C-alpha positions as a Python dict, from the first residue, in 0.01 Angstrom:
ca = {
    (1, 'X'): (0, 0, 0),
    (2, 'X'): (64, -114, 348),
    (3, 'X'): (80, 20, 685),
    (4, 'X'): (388, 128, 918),
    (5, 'X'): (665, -75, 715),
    (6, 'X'): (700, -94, 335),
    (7, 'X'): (955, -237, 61),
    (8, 'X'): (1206, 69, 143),
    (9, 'X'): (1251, 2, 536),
    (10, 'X'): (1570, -4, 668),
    (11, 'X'): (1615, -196, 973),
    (12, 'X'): (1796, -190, 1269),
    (13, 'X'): (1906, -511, 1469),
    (14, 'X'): (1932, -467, 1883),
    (15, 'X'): (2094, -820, 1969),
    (16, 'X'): (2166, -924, 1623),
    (17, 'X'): (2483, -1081, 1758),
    (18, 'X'): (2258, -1337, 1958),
    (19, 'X'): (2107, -1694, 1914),
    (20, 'X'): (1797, -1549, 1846),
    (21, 'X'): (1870, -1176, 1694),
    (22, 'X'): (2139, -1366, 1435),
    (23, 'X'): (1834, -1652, 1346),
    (24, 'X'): (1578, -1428, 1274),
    (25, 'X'): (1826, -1150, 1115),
    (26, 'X'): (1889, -1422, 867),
    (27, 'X'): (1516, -1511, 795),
    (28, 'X'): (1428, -1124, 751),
    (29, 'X'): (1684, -1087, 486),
    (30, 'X'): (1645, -1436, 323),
    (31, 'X'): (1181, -1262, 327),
    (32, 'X'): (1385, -924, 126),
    (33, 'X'): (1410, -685, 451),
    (34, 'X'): (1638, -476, 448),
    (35, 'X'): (1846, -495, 727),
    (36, 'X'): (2096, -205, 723),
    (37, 'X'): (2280, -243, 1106),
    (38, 'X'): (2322, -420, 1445),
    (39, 'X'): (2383, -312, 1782),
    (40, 'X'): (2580, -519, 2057),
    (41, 'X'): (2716, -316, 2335),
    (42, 'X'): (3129, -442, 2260),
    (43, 'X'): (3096, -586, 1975),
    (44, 'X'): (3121, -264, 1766),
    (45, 'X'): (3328, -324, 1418),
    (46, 'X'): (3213, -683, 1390),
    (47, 'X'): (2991, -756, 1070),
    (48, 'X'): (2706, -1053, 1067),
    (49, 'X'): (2646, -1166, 680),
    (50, 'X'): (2836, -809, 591),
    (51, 'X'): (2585, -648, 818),
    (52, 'X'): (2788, -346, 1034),
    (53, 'X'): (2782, -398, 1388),
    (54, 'X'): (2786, -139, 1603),
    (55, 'X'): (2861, -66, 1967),
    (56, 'X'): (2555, 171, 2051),
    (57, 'X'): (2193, 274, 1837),
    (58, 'X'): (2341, 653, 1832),
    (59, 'X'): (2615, 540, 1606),
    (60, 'X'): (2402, 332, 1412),
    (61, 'X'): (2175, 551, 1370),
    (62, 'X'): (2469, 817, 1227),
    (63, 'X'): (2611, 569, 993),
    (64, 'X'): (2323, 370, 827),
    (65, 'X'): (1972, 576, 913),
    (66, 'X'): (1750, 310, 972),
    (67, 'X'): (1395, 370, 991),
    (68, 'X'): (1343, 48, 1221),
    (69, 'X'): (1438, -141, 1538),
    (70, 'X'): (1399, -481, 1611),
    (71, 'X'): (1497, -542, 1956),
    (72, 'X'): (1563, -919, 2026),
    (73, 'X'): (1725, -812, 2380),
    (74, 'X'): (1675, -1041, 2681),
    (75, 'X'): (1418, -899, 2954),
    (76, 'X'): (1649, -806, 3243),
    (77, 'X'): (1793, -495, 2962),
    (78, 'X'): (1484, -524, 2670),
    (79, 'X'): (1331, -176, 2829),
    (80, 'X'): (1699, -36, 2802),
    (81, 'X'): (1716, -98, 2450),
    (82, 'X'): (1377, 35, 2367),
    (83, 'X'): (1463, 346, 2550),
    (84, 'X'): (1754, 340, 2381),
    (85, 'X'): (1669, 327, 2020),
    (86, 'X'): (1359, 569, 2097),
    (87, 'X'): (1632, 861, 2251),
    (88, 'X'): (1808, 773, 1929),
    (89, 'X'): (1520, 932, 1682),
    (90, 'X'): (1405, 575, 1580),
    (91, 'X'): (1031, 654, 1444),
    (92, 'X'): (955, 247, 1490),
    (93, 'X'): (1066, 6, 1742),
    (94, 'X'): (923, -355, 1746),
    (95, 'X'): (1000, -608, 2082),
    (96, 'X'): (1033, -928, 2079),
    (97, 'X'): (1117, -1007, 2416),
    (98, 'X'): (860, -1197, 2617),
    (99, 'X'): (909, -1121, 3039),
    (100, 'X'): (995, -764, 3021),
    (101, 'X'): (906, -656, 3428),
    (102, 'X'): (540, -434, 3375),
    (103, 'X'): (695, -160, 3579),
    (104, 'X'): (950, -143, 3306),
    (105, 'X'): (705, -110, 3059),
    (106, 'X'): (516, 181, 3239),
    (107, 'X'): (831, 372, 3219),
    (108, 'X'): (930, 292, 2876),
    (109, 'X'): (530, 383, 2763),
    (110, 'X'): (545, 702, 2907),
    (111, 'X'): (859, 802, 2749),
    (112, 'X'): (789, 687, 2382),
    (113, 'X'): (443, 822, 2394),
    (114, 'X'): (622, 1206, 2518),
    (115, 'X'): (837, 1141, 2200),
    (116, 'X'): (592, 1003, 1947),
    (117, 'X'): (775, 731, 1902),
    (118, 'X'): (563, 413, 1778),
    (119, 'X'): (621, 73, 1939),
    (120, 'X'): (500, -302, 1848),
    (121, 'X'): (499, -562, 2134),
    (122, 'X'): (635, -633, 2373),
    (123, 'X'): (595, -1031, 2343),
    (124, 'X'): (518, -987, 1967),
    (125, 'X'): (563, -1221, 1682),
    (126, 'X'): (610, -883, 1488),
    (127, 'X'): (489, -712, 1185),
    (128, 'X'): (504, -829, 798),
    (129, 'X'): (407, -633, 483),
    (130, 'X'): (390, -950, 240),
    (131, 'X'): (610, -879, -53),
    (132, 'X'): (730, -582, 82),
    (133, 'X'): (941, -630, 396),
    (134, 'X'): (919, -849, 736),
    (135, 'X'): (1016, -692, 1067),
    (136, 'X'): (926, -1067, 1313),
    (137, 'X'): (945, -1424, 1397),
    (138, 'X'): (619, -1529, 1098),
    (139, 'X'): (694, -1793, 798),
    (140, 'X'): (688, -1540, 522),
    (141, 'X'): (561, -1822, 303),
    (142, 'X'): (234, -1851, 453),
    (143, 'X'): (177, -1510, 338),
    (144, 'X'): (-35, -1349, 47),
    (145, 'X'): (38, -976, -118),
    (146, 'X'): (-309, -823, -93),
    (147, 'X'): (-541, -599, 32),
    (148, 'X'): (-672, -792, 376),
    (149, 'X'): (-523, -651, 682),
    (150, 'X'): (-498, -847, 988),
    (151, 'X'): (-403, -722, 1360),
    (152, 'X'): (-413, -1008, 1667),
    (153, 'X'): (-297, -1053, 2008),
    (154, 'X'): (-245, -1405, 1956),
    (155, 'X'): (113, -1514, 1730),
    (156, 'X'): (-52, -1893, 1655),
    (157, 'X'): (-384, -1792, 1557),
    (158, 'X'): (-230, -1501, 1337),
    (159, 'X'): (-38, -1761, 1155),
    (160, 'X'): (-346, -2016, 1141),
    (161, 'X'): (-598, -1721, 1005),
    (162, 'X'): (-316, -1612, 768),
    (163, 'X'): (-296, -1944, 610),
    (164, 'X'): (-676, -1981, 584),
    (165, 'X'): (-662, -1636, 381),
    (166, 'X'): (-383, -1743, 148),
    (167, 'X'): (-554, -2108, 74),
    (168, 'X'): (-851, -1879, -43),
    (169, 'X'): (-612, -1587, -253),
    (170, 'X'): (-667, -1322, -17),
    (171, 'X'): (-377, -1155, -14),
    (172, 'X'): (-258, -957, 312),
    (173, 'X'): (-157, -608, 328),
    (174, 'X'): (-15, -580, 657),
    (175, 'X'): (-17, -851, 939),
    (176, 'X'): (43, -727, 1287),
    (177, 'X'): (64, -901, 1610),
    (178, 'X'): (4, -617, 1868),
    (179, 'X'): (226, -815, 2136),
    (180, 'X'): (21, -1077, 2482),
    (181, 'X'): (164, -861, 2743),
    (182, 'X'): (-74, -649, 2991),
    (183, 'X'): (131, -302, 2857),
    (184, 'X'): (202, -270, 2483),
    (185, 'X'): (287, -31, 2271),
    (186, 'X'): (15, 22, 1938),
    (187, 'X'): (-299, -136, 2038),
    (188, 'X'): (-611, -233, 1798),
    (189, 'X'): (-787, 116, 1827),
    (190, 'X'): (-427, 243, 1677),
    (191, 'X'): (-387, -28, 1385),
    (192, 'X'): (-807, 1, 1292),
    (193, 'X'): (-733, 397, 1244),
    (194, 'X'): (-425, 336, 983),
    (195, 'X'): (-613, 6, 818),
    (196, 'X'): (-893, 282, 790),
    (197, 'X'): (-689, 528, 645),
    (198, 'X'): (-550, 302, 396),
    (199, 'X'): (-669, 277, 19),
    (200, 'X'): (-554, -65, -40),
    (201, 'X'): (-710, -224, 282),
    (202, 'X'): (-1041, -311, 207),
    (203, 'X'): (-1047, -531, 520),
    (204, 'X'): (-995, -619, 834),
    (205, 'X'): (-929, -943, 1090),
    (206, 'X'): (-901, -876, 1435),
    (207, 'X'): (-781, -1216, 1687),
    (208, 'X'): (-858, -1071, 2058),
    (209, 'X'): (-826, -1236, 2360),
    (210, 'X'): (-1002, -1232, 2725),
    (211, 'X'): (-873, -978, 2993),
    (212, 'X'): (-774, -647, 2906),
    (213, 'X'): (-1039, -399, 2758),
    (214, 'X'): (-841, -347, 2434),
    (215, 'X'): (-1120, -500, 2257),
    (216, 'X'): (-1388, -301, 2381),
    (217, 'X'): (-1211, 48, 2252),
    (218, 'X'): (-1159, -115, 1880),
    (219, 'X'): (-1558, -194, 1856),
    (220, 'X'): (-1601, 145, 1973),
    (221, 'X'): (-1330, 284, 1696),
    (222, 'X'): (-1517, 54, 1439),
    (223, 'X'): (-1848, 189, 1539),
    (224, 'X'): (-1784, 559, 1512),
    (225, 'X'): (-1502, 585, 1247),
    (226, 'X'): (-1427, 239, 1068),
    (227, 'X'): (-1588, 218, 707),
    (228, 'X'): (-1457, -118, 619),
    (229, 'X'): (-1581, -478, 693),
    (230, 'X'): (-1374, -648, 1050),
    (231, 'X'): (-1416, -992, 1106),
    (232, 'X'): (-1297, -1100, 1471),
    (233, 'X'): (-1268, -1416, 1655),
    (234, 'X'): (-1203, -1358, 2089),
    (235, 'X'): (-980, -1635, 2218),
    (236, 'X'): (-1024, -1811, 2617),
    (237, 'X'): (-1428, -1872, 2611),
    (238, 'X'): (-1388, -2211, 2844),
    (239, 'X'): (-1158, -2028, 3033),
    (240, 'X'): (-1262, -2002, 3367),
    (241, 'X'): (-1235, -1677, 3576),
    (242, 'X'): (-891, -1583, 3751),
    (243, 'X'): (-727, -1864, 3520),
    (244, 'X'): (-447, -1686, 3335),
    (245, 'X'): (-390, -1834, 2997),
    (246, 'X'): (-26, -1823, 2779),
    (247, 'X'): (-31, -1435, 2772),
    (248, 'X'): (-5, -1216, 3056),
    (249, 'X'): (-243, -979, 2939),
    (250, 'X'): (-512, -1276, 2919),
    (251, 'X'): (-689, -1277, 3252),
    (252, 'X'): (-1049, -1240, 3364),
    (253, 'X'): (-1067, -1068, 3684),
    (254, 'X'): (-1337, -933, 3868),
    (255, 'X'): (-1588, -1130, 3588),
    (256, 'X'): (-1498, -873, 3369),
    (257, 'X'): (-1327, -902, 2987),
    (258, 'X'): (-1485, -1241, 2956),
    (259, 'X'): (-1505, -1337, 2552),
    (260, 'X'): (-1883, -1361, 2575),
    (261, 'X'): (-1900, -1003, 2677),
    (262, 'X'): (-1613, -921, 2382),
    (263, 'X'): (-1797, -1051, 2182),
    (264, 'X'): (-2137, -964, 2239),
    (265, 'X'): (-1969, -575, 2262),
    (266, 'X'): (-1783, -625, 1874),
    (267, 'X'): (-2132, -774, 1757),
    (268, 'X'): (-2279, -446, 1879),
    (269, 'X'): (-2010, -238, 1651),
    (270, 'X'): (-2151, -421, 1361),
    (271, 'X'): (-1797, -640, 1308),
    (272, 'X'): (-1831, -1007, 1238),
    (273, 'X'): (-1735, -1197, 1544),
    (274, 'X'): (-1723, -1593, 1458),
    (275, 'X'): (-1769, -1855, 1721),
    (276, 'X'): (-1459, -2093, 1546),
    (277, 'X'): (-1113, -1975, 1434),
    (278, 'X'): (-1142, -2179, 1199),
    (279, 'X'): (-1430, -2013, 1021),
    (280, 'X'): (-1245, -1668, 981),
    (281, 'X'): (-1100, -1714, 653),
    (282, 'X'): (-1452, -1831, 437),
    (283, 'X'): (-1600, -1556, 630),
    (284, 'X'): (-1379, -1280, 500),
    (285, 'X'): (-1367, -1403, 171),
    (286, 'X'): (-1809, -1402, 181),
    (287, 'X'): (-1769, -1037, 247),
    (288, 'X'): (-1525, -965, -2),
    (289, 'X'): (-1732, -1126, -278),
    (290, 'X'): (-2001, -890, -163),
    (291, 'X'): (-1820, -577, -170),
}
């Protein structure tokens, strides 16, 4: 099984007529995604590799019911096109676009959340169900089918832990980058719960960061109400206080959401925390062979 996005997702394009919404439309369907539809405000009738293009989500939505959006939109209308495809009944929306204004993102929060709707990112490499379907930017051929999940705020570490997993034959069963931006939609707490819930995740890597408090609410999740094995690894430990790092999200301030005190605070949960990225994937696989 997998979480959120499966072999029978149909997915929605916002930008596919774009540099980057055509590239990575390509990639998707090259991985097996089914990608039903595109949106470009006037370029309604036009089709991309026989993909439909249409003018607004509503009238995708009509004619090809997707379950997804990807919304490779640049920042200045990004929250428009979120809003957008959640008004349209769109269960899942996933953002690309890095620089969306965090006042934008307030708004765009708050209205999702009234509606249920689910969002990944901002700033996110995206989510991939190996085998199954790929809704982001990742190499599908770094990934495994399997029954590891992995959630991270970090796109380059996902891709380096991912790779260490796959060397070993530990498959993935859903790999999601939760998006470096200071407001986000599904956070780690939210991804544990449905890794939790699902029978063929018998694991877990998380890939924090400093700044933010995100961490400190999954060790508390994991401590109360997560039955499986999480290995984690917190990113920025020589970074100094009040130095921001490549995400905006990733900022001590006020000596507070340093990755000693992360870590020392997952530790506490009972999760794995490892000093060295690079020791993530032989310590997954030495639980797994215990299990």
């Amino acid at each position: 099984m997998s979480i959120l996005i499966d072999s029978s997702t149909r997915v929605l394009v916002q930008g596919i007529t774009g540099r980057e919404g055509m590239f990575h439309t390509r990639r998707m369907v090259e991985y097996g995604t089914e990608v039903v539809s595109g949106v470009t405000p006037g370029k309604g009738g036009l089709k991309i590799d026989g993909i439909p293009v249409f003018d607004t989500v509503a009238r995708a939505v009509e004619e090809t019911e997707p379950d997804v959006s990807a919304v490779f939109v640049p920042p200045a209308f990004a929250a428009d096109a979120v809003l957008e495809a959640g008004e349209s009944g769109i269960p899942l929306i996933v953002c690309f676009t890095e620089g969306i204004p965090a006042l934008d993102m307030v708004t765009v929060r708050s209205y999702l959340d009234r509606r249920g709707v689910r969002l990944i990112g901002p700033n996110t490499p995206g989510i991939i169900s190996p085998g199954k379907s790929k809704v982001g930017l990742m190499a599908g051929y770094i990934h495994r089918e399997g029954r590891v999940g992995v959630v991270s705020r970090s796109g380059t570490l996902t891709y380096e832990v991912v790779y260490q997993l796959t060397k070993r034959k530990i498959g993935q069963s859903t790999c999601v980058g939760i998006g470096g931006d200071p407001i986000v939609g599904l956070s780690f707490t939210d991804l544990l719960e449905m890794f939790a819930s699902d029978d063929e995740t018998d694991g877990v890597v998380l890939i924090g960061e400093i700044g933010g408090t995100a961490e400190e609410e999954a060790a508390d999740f994991v401590r109360k109400k997560m039955g499986k094995p999480v290995v984690a690894f917190i990113a920025g430990k020589t970074a100094p206080p009040g130095r921001r790092m490549g995400h905006a999200g990733a900022i001590i301030s006020g000596g507070r959401g340093t990755a000693g005190e992360k870590m020392e605070t997952l530790a506490r949960a009972g999760i794995r925390v490892v000093e060295n990225p690079a020791d993530v994937g032989e310590v997954m696989a030495s639980i797994l062979r215990g299990l």
